[in-house]
Amino acid sequence: MHPKEVPSILSVSATPPGRGRSWFLALLCIYSGLLILGAWREEIRPSAFEGASRWAKRSLARFGIPTGIPVFQGSGAGPILQGTCVTVRARSEQGPSQQIAPTKGPCPPEGWLLMVPVENTFLKRLLVEITTRMRRVERATASSQTMTSTKRLLKALAHHFGRKAPEAKEFALQWSLHSRDYESGDAVVQDILFLSWSRGKLQEMTTHWFPSPEQRDAVWKEWER
Amino acid sequence: MIGRVHSALQSWFFAPQPLVAMACNRMLLGSALVIAYLIRLPELGTLFLSGSTAWFPPFRTVLSGRSDYPLRFAVSWLEPLSGETRSAVLVGLYCLLLFAAASFALGVRTRLSGTVALLLHLFFVTINPIAYWGWSALIFPFFLYTLLSPSGRVLSWDARRCATEPEDWQTSAWPIRLVQIHVCVMYFETGVARLDDERWLAGQMLYEALTNTLVTRLAIDWHPWREVLEVFCYGTFLLEPLAPLLLCIPRLRTPAAVALIALHIGLELLTRVGMWNFLMIGGLLTFLPANWLHRMVGRGPGERGRAPSLTAQGESP
């Protein structure tokens, strides 16, 4: 130890001599072993290997090698949908969340819901619903970083809907607690994402969700209003 | 046989190793705490102080006897205090934490300041555990290992105070080994946990993170970069679970550590995930060759003091 590194309330950095050294070594070995065993017990589980196996089979399937696993061809509606104003992943007791939004066409995979702004009144209603639920976890879930994000989210939503959102001021959102705190009867809003604007992607998706040109025109007029 | 194992373990845990990585780690961890608490300063009232009518809900949860907060007893003494007194005490402790963390980073009364900073950090985590991302727990072991090592002996105000004394740039290896083991365990856990995560398997996780405004630093349209992000996503998907193995192979140790540090720097530039990246970079420094770190900090054992063997720090002598 350096002579003037004082006060040294913990002088254990010097290697203990003699028998103490052997005991200390045993302690270090036990601690290291517990760390490693803890990680092993925590993470080595059958599903991890099943996942890797599924991934390998899917990779083979992409190259046309039959594996018995269907390969999902992306149609513009994946877990992340760029260019929409809001996507809400919702879970309903009745199954995929058809009830919340006036979507058309097949439901996206993995329970993700595409909110196409057909009716701004509907989205306003949704915004109010979201903010009301967020208010319930205000303070209890406050976090400086998520709070900033949430304020930004609501500000951006307010901008898109052309209205002020006074509720946006004091909101806090702890996304990791969503599933617990957002319980509300028939549906659970698990995650809210505000995605950056991408007109091209939105066009691609509206083509998918609204096959007829008249419908698409109506969507675009509504979106750009 | 047992004797040989014992002797190998002794050598691995106790042989002299360069101290510079632990000193760098000390600066990084102290700075991480300072930054983390400065960021929270504008929200201090909401996060840690009592409200006008009600005390903070998680605090009430702690006091109501939940057993998953290790230091719940340490905050119970605040409950009888009036709101204003309690706020004043907490503001004082918050300032003390900032001061202690800065002192630890600079190596001012290193062990004392580090101990105070660590205890106060645990105290504030106990008051409101959800004011942080998950890093608040991970910093504890890394901080403790650094605190137990003589990291204040070099690159510190403590060392400057005794400029006439020869600097000792070596230390017993065990605090470094504990950091190294913990880093490997972290990569093992995070890497293996992803093997059955559909978002990682589909190569979408990075894209998903960057388009999520809760996480991303850049709110731009990432869609045109989707395929590039997929490549990086799969790179990370492979690198992290393999990291424990790569970091144990002497020839691959340095490139693996460099790749992982680059990964964390990239993540830090693009995403907001608290102090995770700082902590992991600090841990990875212990796998880099000591002479690299000496060059980086512009200081080495040649000036005054005993010369350490400038081997990679993970190597057994």
Coordinates of C-alpha atoms in Angstrom, one line a residue:
Chain A
M1 CA 0.0 0.0 0.0
H2 CA 1.2 3.5 -0.8
P3 CA 2.5 5.1 2.4
K4 CA 0.5 8.2 2.1
E5 CA -2.7 6.8 0.7
V6 CA -4.6 7.7 3.9
P7 CA -7.0 7.2 5.4
S8 CA -7.0 3.6 4.3
I9 CA -10.1 2.2 6.0
L10 CA -9.8 -0.9 3.8
S11 CA -6.3 -2.2 3.5
V12 CA -7.2 -5.5 2.0
S13 CA -5.5 -4.9 -1.3
A14 CA -2.3 -6.2 0.1
T15 CA -2.1 -10.0 -0.2
P16 CA -2.4 -11.6 3.2
P17 CA 0.5 -13.7 4.2
G18 CA 0.8 -17.3 5.3
R19 CA -2.3 -19.3 6.1
G20 CA -4.5 -16.2 5.8
R21 CA -3.5 -16.2 2.1
S22 CA -4.9 -19.7 1.6
W23 CA -8.2 -18.8 3.3
F24 CA -8.4 -15.7 1.3
L25 CA -7.8 -17.7 -1.9
A26 CA -10.6 -20.1 -0.9
L27 CA -12.9 -17.1 -0.4
L28 CA -12.0 -15.7 -3.8
C29 CA -12.6 -19.1 -5.4
I30 CA -16.0 -19.6 -3.7
Y31 CA -17.1 -16.1 -4.7
S32 CA -16.0 -16.5 -8.3
G33 CA -17.6 -19.9 -8.4
L34 CA -20.9 -18.5 -7.1
L35 CA -20.8 -15.7 -9.7
I36 CA -20.3 -18.2 -12.5
L37 CA -22.8 -20.7 -11.2
G38 CA -25.4 -18.0 -10.7
A39 CA -25.1 -16.9 -14.3
W40 CA -25.2 -20.5 -15.4
R41 CA -28.4 -21.3 -13.5
E42 CA -30.0 -18.0 -14.6
E43 CA -29.4 -18.2 -18.3
I44 CA -28.8 -21.7 -19.4
R45 CA -32.3 -22.9 -20.0
P46 CA -33.7 -25.2 -22.7
S47 CA -35.6 -22.4 -24.5
A48 CA -32.3 -20.6 -25.2
F49 CA -31.1 -23.6 -27.2
E50 CA -34.5 -24.1 -28.8
G51 CA -34.3 -20.5 -29.9
A52 CA -30.9 -21.0 -31.4
S53 CA -32.0 -24.1 -33.1
R54 CA -35.1 -22.4 -34.5
W55 CA -32.8 -19.6 -35.8
A56 CA -30.5 -22.1 -37.5
K57 CA -33.5 -23.8 -39.2
R58 CA -34.9 -20.5 -40.3
S59 CA -31.6 -19.5 -41.8
L60 CA -31.5 -22.8 -43.7
A61 CA -35.0 -22.3 -44.9
R62 CA -34.0 -18.9 -46.3
F63 CA -31.6 -20.7 -48.6
G64 CA -34.3 -23.0 -49.7
I65 CA -33.3 -26.0 -47.6
P66 CA -36.5 -27.5 -46.2
T67 CA -36.7 -27.6 -42.4
G68 CA -40.4 -27.9 -41.8
I69 CA -40.5 -24.3 -40.4
P70 CA -42.5 -21.7 -42.4
V71 CA -40.6 -18.6 -43.2
F72 CA -42.5 -15.4 -42.6
Q73 CA -42.2 -13.1 -45.6
G74 CA -42.3 -9.5 -44.4
S75 CA -45.2 -7.5 -45.8
G76 CA -44.4 -4.1 -44.3
A77 CA -46.1 -5.0 -41.0
G78 CA -43.5 -6.3 -38.6
P79 CA -42.9 -5.7 -34.9
I80 CA -41.7 -2.2 -35.7
L81 CA -43.6 -0.2 -38.2
Q82 CA -41.7 2.9 -39.3
G83 CA -43.6 5.9 -40.4
T84 CA -46.8 5.5 -38.4
C85 CA -47.6 8.1 -35.9
V86 CA -48.2 5.6 -33.0
T87 CA -47.9 1.9 -32.7
V88 CA -49.4 0.3 -29.7
R89 CA -48.7 -3.3 -28.8
A90 CA -51.8 -4.5 -27.1
R91 CA -52.9 -7.7 -25.7
S92 CA -56.5 -8.6 -25.4
E93 CA -58.1 -11.5 -23.6
Q94 CA -59.9 -12.3 -26.8
G95 CA -56.7 -12.6 -28.8
P96 CA -55.1 -10.2 -31.1
S97 CA -56.1 -6.7 -30.4
Q98 CA -58.6 -6.0 -33.2
Q99 CA -60.8 -4.1 -30.9
I100 CA -58.7 -1.0 -30.4
A101 CA -58.1 0.4 -33.8
P102 CA -60.0 0.4 -37.1
T103 CA -57.3 -1.5 -38.9
K104 CA -58.0 -3.3 -42.2
G105 CA -56.5 -6.4 -43.6
P106 CA -54.8 -9.1 -41.7
C107 CA -53.6 -8.4 -38.2
P108 CA -49.9 -7.9 -38.0
P109 CA -47.8 -10.6 -36.4
E110 CA -46.9 -10.7 -32.7
G111 CA -49.9 -8.7 -31.6
W112 CA -48.6 -5.4 -33.0
L113 CA -51.2 -3.0 -34.0
L114 CA -50.8 -0.5 -36.8
M115 CA -52.7 2.7 -36.1
V116 CA -53.4 4.3 -39.4
P117 CA -54.8 7.7 -38.9
V118 CA -58.1 7.2 -40.6
E119 CA -60.0 9.3 -38.1
N120 CA -58.1 11.8 -36.1
T121 CA -60.9 11.9 -33.6
F122 CA -60.2 8.3 -32.9
L123 CA -56.5 9.0 -32.3
K124 CA -57.3 11.9 -30.1
R125 CA -59.4 9.6 -28.1
L126 CA -56.5 7.2 -27.9
L127 CA -54.2 9.9 -26.9
V128 CA -56.5 10.9 -24.1
E129 CA -56.7 7.3 -23.0
I130 CA -53.0 6.8 -23.0
T131 CA -52.3 10.0 -21.1
T132 CA -55.0 9.1 -18.6
R133 CA -53.3 5.8 -17.9
M134 CA -49.9 7.4 -17.8
R135 CA -51.2 9.8 -15.2
R136 CA -52.0 6.9 -13.0
V137 CA -48.4 5.9 -12.8
E138 CA -47.2 9.4 -12.5
R139 CA -44.7 9.8 -9.7
A140 CA -44.8 6.2 -8.8
T141 CA -42.8 5.5 -12.0
A142 CA -41.0 8.7 -12.3
S143 CA -37.6 8.6 -14.0
S144 CA -35.8 11.6 -15.3
Q145 CA -34.7 9.9 -18.5
T146 CA -38.1 8.3 -19.4
M147 CA -39.9 11.5 -18.3
T148 CA -38.0 13.5 -20.9
S149 CA -38.8 10.9 -23.5
T150 CA -42.5 10.9 -22.5
K151 CA -42.7 14.6 -22.7
R152 CA -41.2 14.5 -26.1
L153 CA -43.6 11.8 -27.1
L154 CA -46.6 13.7 -26.0
K155 CA -45.3 17.0 -27.5
A156 CA -44.8 15.3 -30.9
L157 CA -48.2 13.7 -30.7
A158 CA -49.8 17.0 -29.9
H159 CA -48.0 18.5 -32.8
H160 CA -49.3 15.9 -35.1
F161 CA -52.8 16.2 -34.0
G162 CA -52.6 20.0 -34.2
R163 CA -53.7 20.5 -30.6
K164 CA -52.0 21.4 -27.4
A165 CA -51.6 18.7 -24.8
P166 CA -51.5 20.3 -21.4
E167 CA -51.4 16.9 -19.9
A168 CA -48.0 16.4 -21.4
K169 CA -46.3 18.5 -18.8
E170 CA -45.9 16.3 -15.8
F171 CA -46.0 12.8 -17.1
A172 CA -43.7 10.1 -16.3
L173 CA -43.5 6.7 -17.9
Q174 CA -41.6 3.8 -16.7
W175 CA -41.8 1.4 -19.6
S176 CA -40.6 -1.6 -17.8
L177 CA -43.6 -1.4 -15.6
H178 CA -46.2 -1.1 -18.3
S179 CA -47.5 -4.6 -18.1
R180 CA -48.2 -4.2 -14.5
D181 CA -49.5 -0.7 -14.3
Y182 CA -51.5 -0.4 -17.5
E183 CA -53.9 -3.2 -16.8
S184 CA -57.4 -2.1 -17.8
G185 CA -60.0 -4.6 -18.5
D186 CA -60.1 -5.9 -22.0
A187 CA -56.7 -4.8 -23.1
V188 CA -53.2 -4.1 -21.8
V189 CA -51.2 -1.4 -23.4
Q190 CA -47.7 -2.7 -23.1
D191 CA -45.6 -0.3 -25.0
I192 CA -45.9 3.0 -26.8
L193 CA -43.5 4.0 -29.5
F194 CA -43.3 7.2 -31.3
L195 CA -41.6 6.4 -34.5
S196 CA -39.8 8.8 -36.7
W197 CA -41.5 10.0 -39.8
S198 CA -40.9 8.1 -43.0
R199 CA -43.3 8.9 -45.8
G200 CA -42.1 6.2 -48.1
K201 CA -42.6 3.5 -45.5
L202 CA -46.1 4.8 -44.7
Q203 CA -47.0 4.7 -48.3
E204 CA -45.8 1.1 -48.5
M205 CA -47.9 0.2 -45.5
T206 CA -51.0 2.1 -46.5
T207 CA -50.8 0.2 -49.8
H208 CA -50.9 -3.0 -47.8
W209 CA -53.6 -2.0 -45.4
F210 CA -55.7 -0.1 -47.9
P211 CA -55.6 -1.8 -51.3
S212 CA -58.0 0.6 -53.0
P213 CA -56.7 3.9 -54.3
E214 CA -59.7 5.8 -53.0
Q215 CA -59.1 4.5 -49.5
R216 CA -55.4 5.5 -49.7
D217 CA -56.3 9.0 -50.9
A218 CA -58.6 9.4 -48.0
V219 CA -55.9 8.2 -45.6
W220 CA -53.3 10.6 -47.0
K221 CA -55.7 13.6 -47.0
E222 CA -56.4 12.8 -43.4
W223 CA -52.8 12.3 -42.5
E224 CA -51.6 15.6 -44.1
R225 CA -54.5 17.7 -42.8
Chain B
M1 CA -2.5 -32.4 -8.6
I2 CA -4.3 -30.5 -5.9
G3 CA -1.0 -28.8 -5.1
R4 CA -0.6 -27.7 -8.7
V5 CA -4.1 -26.3 -8.9
H6 CA -3.5 -24.5 -5.7
S7 CA -0.3 -23.0 -6.9
A8 CA -1.8 -22.0 -10.2
L9 CA -4.7 -20.3 -8.5
Q10 CA -2.4 -18.5 -6.1
S11 CA -0.4 -17.3 -9.0
W12 CA -3.5 -16.2 -11.0
F13 CA -5.0 -14.4 -8.1
F14 CA -2.0 -13.0 -6.3
A15 CA 0.8 -12.4 -8.8
P16 CA 1.7 -8.7 -9.3
Q17 CA -0.2 -7.1 -12.1
P18 CA -0.2 -3.5 -13.6
L19 CA -2.4 -1.2 -11.7
V20 CA -3.2 1.3 -14.4
A21 CA -6.5 -0.3 -15.6
M22 CA -7.9 -0.2 -12.1
A23 CA -6.9 3.5 -11.9
C24 CA -8.7 4.2 -15.2
N25 CA -11.6 2.2 -14.0
R26 CA -11.8 4.3 -10.8
M27 CA -11.9 7.5 -12.9
L28 CA -14.6 6.0 -15.2
L29 CA -16.8 4.8 -12.4
G30 CA -16.5 8.0 -10.3
S31 CA -17.3 10.0 -13.4
A32 CA -20.3 7.8 -14.3
L33 CA -21.8 8.4 -10.8
V34 CA -21.2 12.1 -11.1
I35 CA -22.8 12.3 -14.5
A36 CA -25.7 10.0 -13.5
Y37 CA -26.6 12.2 -10.5
L38 CA -26.0 15.5 -12.3
I39 CA -28.5 14.4 -14.9
R40 CA -31.0 13.7 -12.2
L41 CA -30.4 17.0 -10.4
P42 CA -33.2 18.9 -12.3
E43 CA -35.7 16.1 -11.2
L44 CA -34.4 15.8 -7.7
G45 CA -37.7 16.8 -6.1
T46 CA -39.7 14.3 -8.1
L47 CA -37.3 11.5 -7.8
F48 CA -36.0 11.6 -4.3
L49 CA -37.6 14.2 -2.1
S50 CA -41.0 14.1 -0.5
G51 CA -44.0 15.6 -2.4
S52 CA -46.2 18.3 -0.9
T53 CA -48.7 15.8 0.4
A54 CA -47.3 12.4 0.1
W55 CA -44.0 10.7 0.5
F56 CA -42.6 9.0 -2.5
P57 CA -44.5 5.7 -3.2
P58 CA -41.6 3.4 -3.6
F59 CA -40.2 4.7 -0.3
R60 CA -43.5 3.8 1.4
T61 CA -43.2 0.4 -0.2
V62 CA -39.8 0.0 1.3
L63 CA -41.0 1.1 4.7
S64 CA -44.0 -1.2 4.6
G65 CA -41.6 -4.1 4.9
R66 CA -40.8 -5.3 1.4
S67 CA -37.6 -7.4 1.8
D68 CA -36.1 -6.9 -1.7
Y69 CA -34.3 -3.6 -0.9
P70 CA -31.2 -4.5 1.0
L71 CA -30.8 -1.1 2.7
R72 CA -34.4 -0.5 3.7
F73 CA -33.3 -0.1 7.3
A74 CA -31.0 2.7 6.3
V75 CA -33.7 5.0 5.1
S76 CA -36.3 4.3 7.9
W77 CA -34.7 7.0 10.1
L78 CA -35.9 9.6 7.7
E79 CA -39.6 8.8 8.1
P80 CA -40.2 10.7 11.4
L81 CA -38.6 13.8 10.1
S82 CA -40.9 16.6 8.9
G83 CA -41.1 17.2 5.1
E84 CA -38.8 20.2 5.0
T85 CA -36.2 18.7 7.3
R86 CA -36.2 15.5 5.3
S87 CA -35.8 17.4 2.0
A88 CA -32.9 19.4 3.4
V89 CA -31.2 16.2 4.7
L90 CA -31.7 14.5 1.3
V91 CA -30.4 17.5 -0.6
G92 CA -27.3 17.5 1.6
L93 CA -26.7 13.9 1.1
Y94 CA -27.2 14.2 -2.6
C95 CA -24.5 17.0 -2.7
L96 CA -22.2 14.9 -0.6
L97 CA -22.7 12.0 -3.0
L98 CA -21.7 14.2 -5.9
F99 CA -18.7 15.5 -4.1
A100 CA -17.6 12.0 -3.0
A101 CA -18.0 10.5 -6.4
A102 CA -16.0 13.4 -8.0
S103 CA -13.3 12.9 -5.3
F104 CA -13.2 9.2 -6.0
A105 CA -12.7 9.9 -9.8
L106 CA -9.9 12.3 -9.0
G107 CA -8.3 10.0 -6.4
V108 CA -8.8 12.4 -3.5
R109 CA -8.7 10.4 -0.3
T110 CA -9.7 7.6 -2.6
R111 CA -10.9 4.9 -0.3
L112 CA -12.8 7.2 2.0
S113 CA -14.5 9.1 -0.8
G114 CA -15.2 5.9 -2.7
T115 CA -16.8 4.2 0.3
V116 CA -19.0 7.3 1.0
A117 CA -20.0 7.5 -2.7
L118 CA -20.9 3.9 -2.9
L119 CA -22.9 3.9 0.4
L120 CA -24.8 7.0 -0.6
H121 CA -25.5 5.6 -4.0
L122 CA -27.1 2.5 -2.4
F123 CA -29.0 4.8 -0.1
F124 CA -30.6 6.7 -3.0
V125 CA -31.2 3.5 -4.9
T126 CA -33.1 2.3 -1.8
I127 CA -35.2 5.4 -1.7
N128 CA -36.3 5.1 -5.3
P129 CA -35.0 2.1 -7.2
I130 CA -36.9 2.9 -10.4
A131 CA -35.2 6.3 -10.8
Y132 CA -32.4 4.4 -12.6
W133 CA -32.0 1.9 -15.4
G134 CA -30.5 -1.4 -14.4
W135 CA -27.0 -0.1 -14.1
S136 CA -27.5 1.0 -10.6
A137 CA -27.1 -2.5 -9.4
L138 CA -24.2 -3.5 -11.7
I139 CA -22.1 -0.5 -10.5
F140 CA -22.0 -2.0 -7.0
P141 CA -19.6 -4.9 -7.7
F142 CA -17.4 -3.0 -10.1
F143 CA -17.2 -0.1 -7.7
L144 CA -16.4 -2.4 -4.8
Y145 CA -13.6 -4.3 -6.6
T146 CA -12.0 -0.9 -7.6
L147 CA -12.4 0.3 -4.1
L148 CA -10.7 -2.8 -2.7
S149 CA -7.8 -2.4 -5.1
P150 CA -5.2 0.3 -4.4
S151 CA -6.5 2.3 -7.4
G152 CA -5.7 5.6 -5.7
R153 CA -2.0 4.9 -5.7
V154 CA -1.5 6.2 -9.2
L155 CA -3.1 8.8 -11.5
S156 CA -4.6 10.4 -8.4
W157 CA -4.5 13.4 -6.2
D158 CA -3.3 11.1 -3.4
A159 CA -0.3 10.1 -5.5
R160 CA 0.5 13.8 -6.2
R161 CA 0.4 14.6 -2.5
C162 CA 3.4 12.4 -2.0
A163 CA 5.4 13.2 -5.1
T164 CA 8.6 12.3 -3.3
E165 CA 7.6 8.7 -2.8
P166 CA 8.2 6.2 -5.6
E167 CA 5.0 5.2 -7.3
D168 CA 4.1 1.6 -7.3
W169 CA 2.3 0.7 -10.5
Q170 CA 1.6 -2.9 -9.5
T171 CA -0.9 -4.6 -7.4
S172 CA -1.9 -8.0 -6.3
A173 CA -4.0 -9.4 -9.1
W174 CA -7.2 -10.4 -7.3
P175 CA -9.2 -7.2 -7.7
I176 CA -8.4 -7.2 -11.4
R177 CA -9.4 -10.9 -11.6
L178 CA -12.7 -10.2 -9.9
V179 CA -13.5 -7.5 -12.4
Q180 CA -12.5 -9.8 -15.3
I181 CA -14.7 -12.7 -14.0
H182 CA -17.6 -10.3 -13.5
V183 CA -17.3 -8.9 -17.0
C184 CA -17.3 -12.4 -18.5
V185 CA -20.3 -13.4 -16.4
M186 CA -22.2 -10.3 -17.6
Y187 CA -21.5 -11.1 -21.2
F188 CA -22.5 -14.7 -20.7
E189 CA -25.8 -13.7 -19.1
T190 CA -26.7 -11.1 -21.6
G191 CA -25.5 -13.0 -24.6
V192 CA -27.2 -16.3 -23.8
A193 CA -30.5 -14.6 -22.8
R194 CA -30.8 -13.3 -26.4
L195 CA -30.5 -16.7 -28.0
D196 CA -34.3 -17.2 -27.9
D197 CA -35.3 -13.6 -28.3
E198 CA -37.2 -13.2 -31.6
R199 CA -36.1 -9.6 -32.1
W200 CA -32.4 -10.6 -31.9
L201 CA -33.0 -13.7 -34.0
A202 CA -34.6 -11.7 -36.7
G203 CA -31.8 -9.1 -36.6
Q204 CA -34.2 -6.3 -35.7
M205 CA -33.2 -5.4 -32.2
L206 CA -30.9 -2.6 -33.1
Y207 CA -33.3 -1.1 -35.5
E208 CA -36.0 -1.4 -33.0
A209 CA -34.0 0.3 -30.3
L210 CA -32.9 3.1 -32.6
T211 CA -36.5 3.8 -33.6
N212 CA -37.7 3.9 -30.1
T213 CA -37.6 7.4 -28.7
L214 CA -37.3 6.1 -25.2
V215 CA -33.9 4.7 -26.1
T216 CA -32.5 6.4 -29.2
R217 CA -30.4 9.6 -29.1
L218 CA -31.1 10.4 -32.8
A219 CA -34.7 10.7 -33.8
I220 CA -34.1 10.3 -37.5
D221 CA -35.5 7.9 -40.0
W222 CA -33.5 4.7 -39.6
H223 CA -35.4 2.8 -42.2
P224 CA -33.0 3.2 -45.1
W225 CA -30.2 1.8 -42.8
R226 CA -32.2 -1.2 -41.8
E227 CA -30.0 -3.7 -43.6
V228 CA -26.8 -2.2 -42.2
L229 CA -28.2 -2.3 -38.7
E230 CA -29.1 -5.9 -39.2
V231 CA -25.5 -6.7 -39.8
F232 CA -24.4 -4.9 -36.7
C233 CA -27.2 -6.6 -34.8
Y234 CA -26.1 -10.1 -35.8
G235 CA -22.5 -9.0 -35.0
T236 CA -23.5 -8.1 -31.5
F237 CA -25.6 -11.2 -31.2
L238 CA -22.6 -13.4 -31.9
L239 CA -19.9 -11.3 -30.1
E240 CA -21.5 -11.0 -26.7
P241 CA -22.2 -14.7 -25.9
L242 CA -18.7 -15.5 -27.3
A243 CA -17.0 -12.8 -25.3
P244 CA -16.3 -14.9 -22.2
L245 CA -14.5 -17.4 -24.4
L246 CA -12.7 -14.9 -26.5
L247 CA -11.5 -12.9 -23.5
C248 CA -10.0 -16.0 -22.0
I249 CA -7.9 -16.9 -25.0
P250 CA -4.6 -14.8 -24.8
R251 CA -4.3 -14.3 -28.6
L252 CA -7.9 -13.2 -29.0
R253 CA -8.2 -11.2 -25.8
T254 CA -7.1 -7.8 -27.0
P255 CA -9.0 -7.8 -30.3
A256 CA -12.1 -9.0 -28.5
A257 CA -11.8 -6.4 -25.8
V258 CA -11.2 -3.7 -28.5
A259 CA -14.3 -4.9 -30.4
L260 CA -16.4 -4.9 -27.3
I261 CA -15.2 -1.4 -26.3
A262 CA -16.0 -0.2 -29.8
L263 CA -19.5 -1.8 -29.5
H264 CA -20.1 0.1 -26.2
I265 CA -18.9 3.4 -27.6
G266 CA -21.2 3.0 -30.6
L267 CA -24.1 2.1 -28.3
E268 CA -23.4 5.1 -26.1
L269 CA -23.3 7.5 -29.0
L270 CA -26.6 6.2 -30.4
T271 CA -28.7 5.1 -27.4
R272 CA -29.5 6.2 -23.9
V273 CA -29.3 3.2 -21.6
G274 CA -28.0 4.8 -18.5
M275 CA -24.4 4.1 -17.4
W276 CA -24.2 0.5 -18.7
N277 CA -21.6 1.3 -21.3
F278 CA -19.4 3.2 -19.0
L279 CA -19.3 0.3 -16.6
M280 CA -18.6 -2.3 -19.2
I281 CA -15.9 -0.2 -20.9
G282 CA -14.3 0.2 -17.4
G283 CA -14.3 -3.5 -16.9
L284 CA -12.9 -4.2 -20.4
L285 CA -9.9 -2.0 -19.7
T286 CA -8.6 -4.7 -17.5
F287 CA -8.2 -7.0 -20.6
L288 CA -6.1 -4.5 -22.5
P289 CA -2.3 -4.4 -22.5
A290 CA -1.1 -2.2 -19.8
N291 CA 1.3 -0.3 -22.0
W292 CA -1.7 0.8 -24.2
L293 CA -3.3 2.3 -21.1
H294 CA 0.0 4.0 -20.0
R295 CA 0.2 5.6 -23.5
M296 CA -3.4 6.6 -23.3
V297 CA -3.1 8.4 -19.9
G298 CA 0.4 9.7 -20.8
R299 CA 1.8 8.4 -17.5
G300 CA 3.8 5.3 -16.8
P301 CA 6.1 3.7 -14.3
G302 CA 9.3 4.9 -16.0
E303 CA 9.2 8.3 -14.5
R304 CA 9.6 7.5 -10.9
G305 CA 9.0 4.2 -9.3
R306 CA 9.2 0.5 -9.9
A307 CA 8.5 -0.8 -13.4
P308 CA 5.7 -3.2 -13.9
S309 CA 5.8 -6.0 -16.4
L310 CA 3.8 -4.6 -19.2
T311 CA 2.0 -7.8 -20.1
A312 CA -1.6 -8.0 -21.0
Q313 CA -3.4 -7.9 -17.7
G314 CA -5.4 -11.0 -18.3
E315 CA -2.3 -13.1 -18.8
S316 CA -1.0 -15.3 -16.1
P317 CA 2.6 -14.5 -15.4

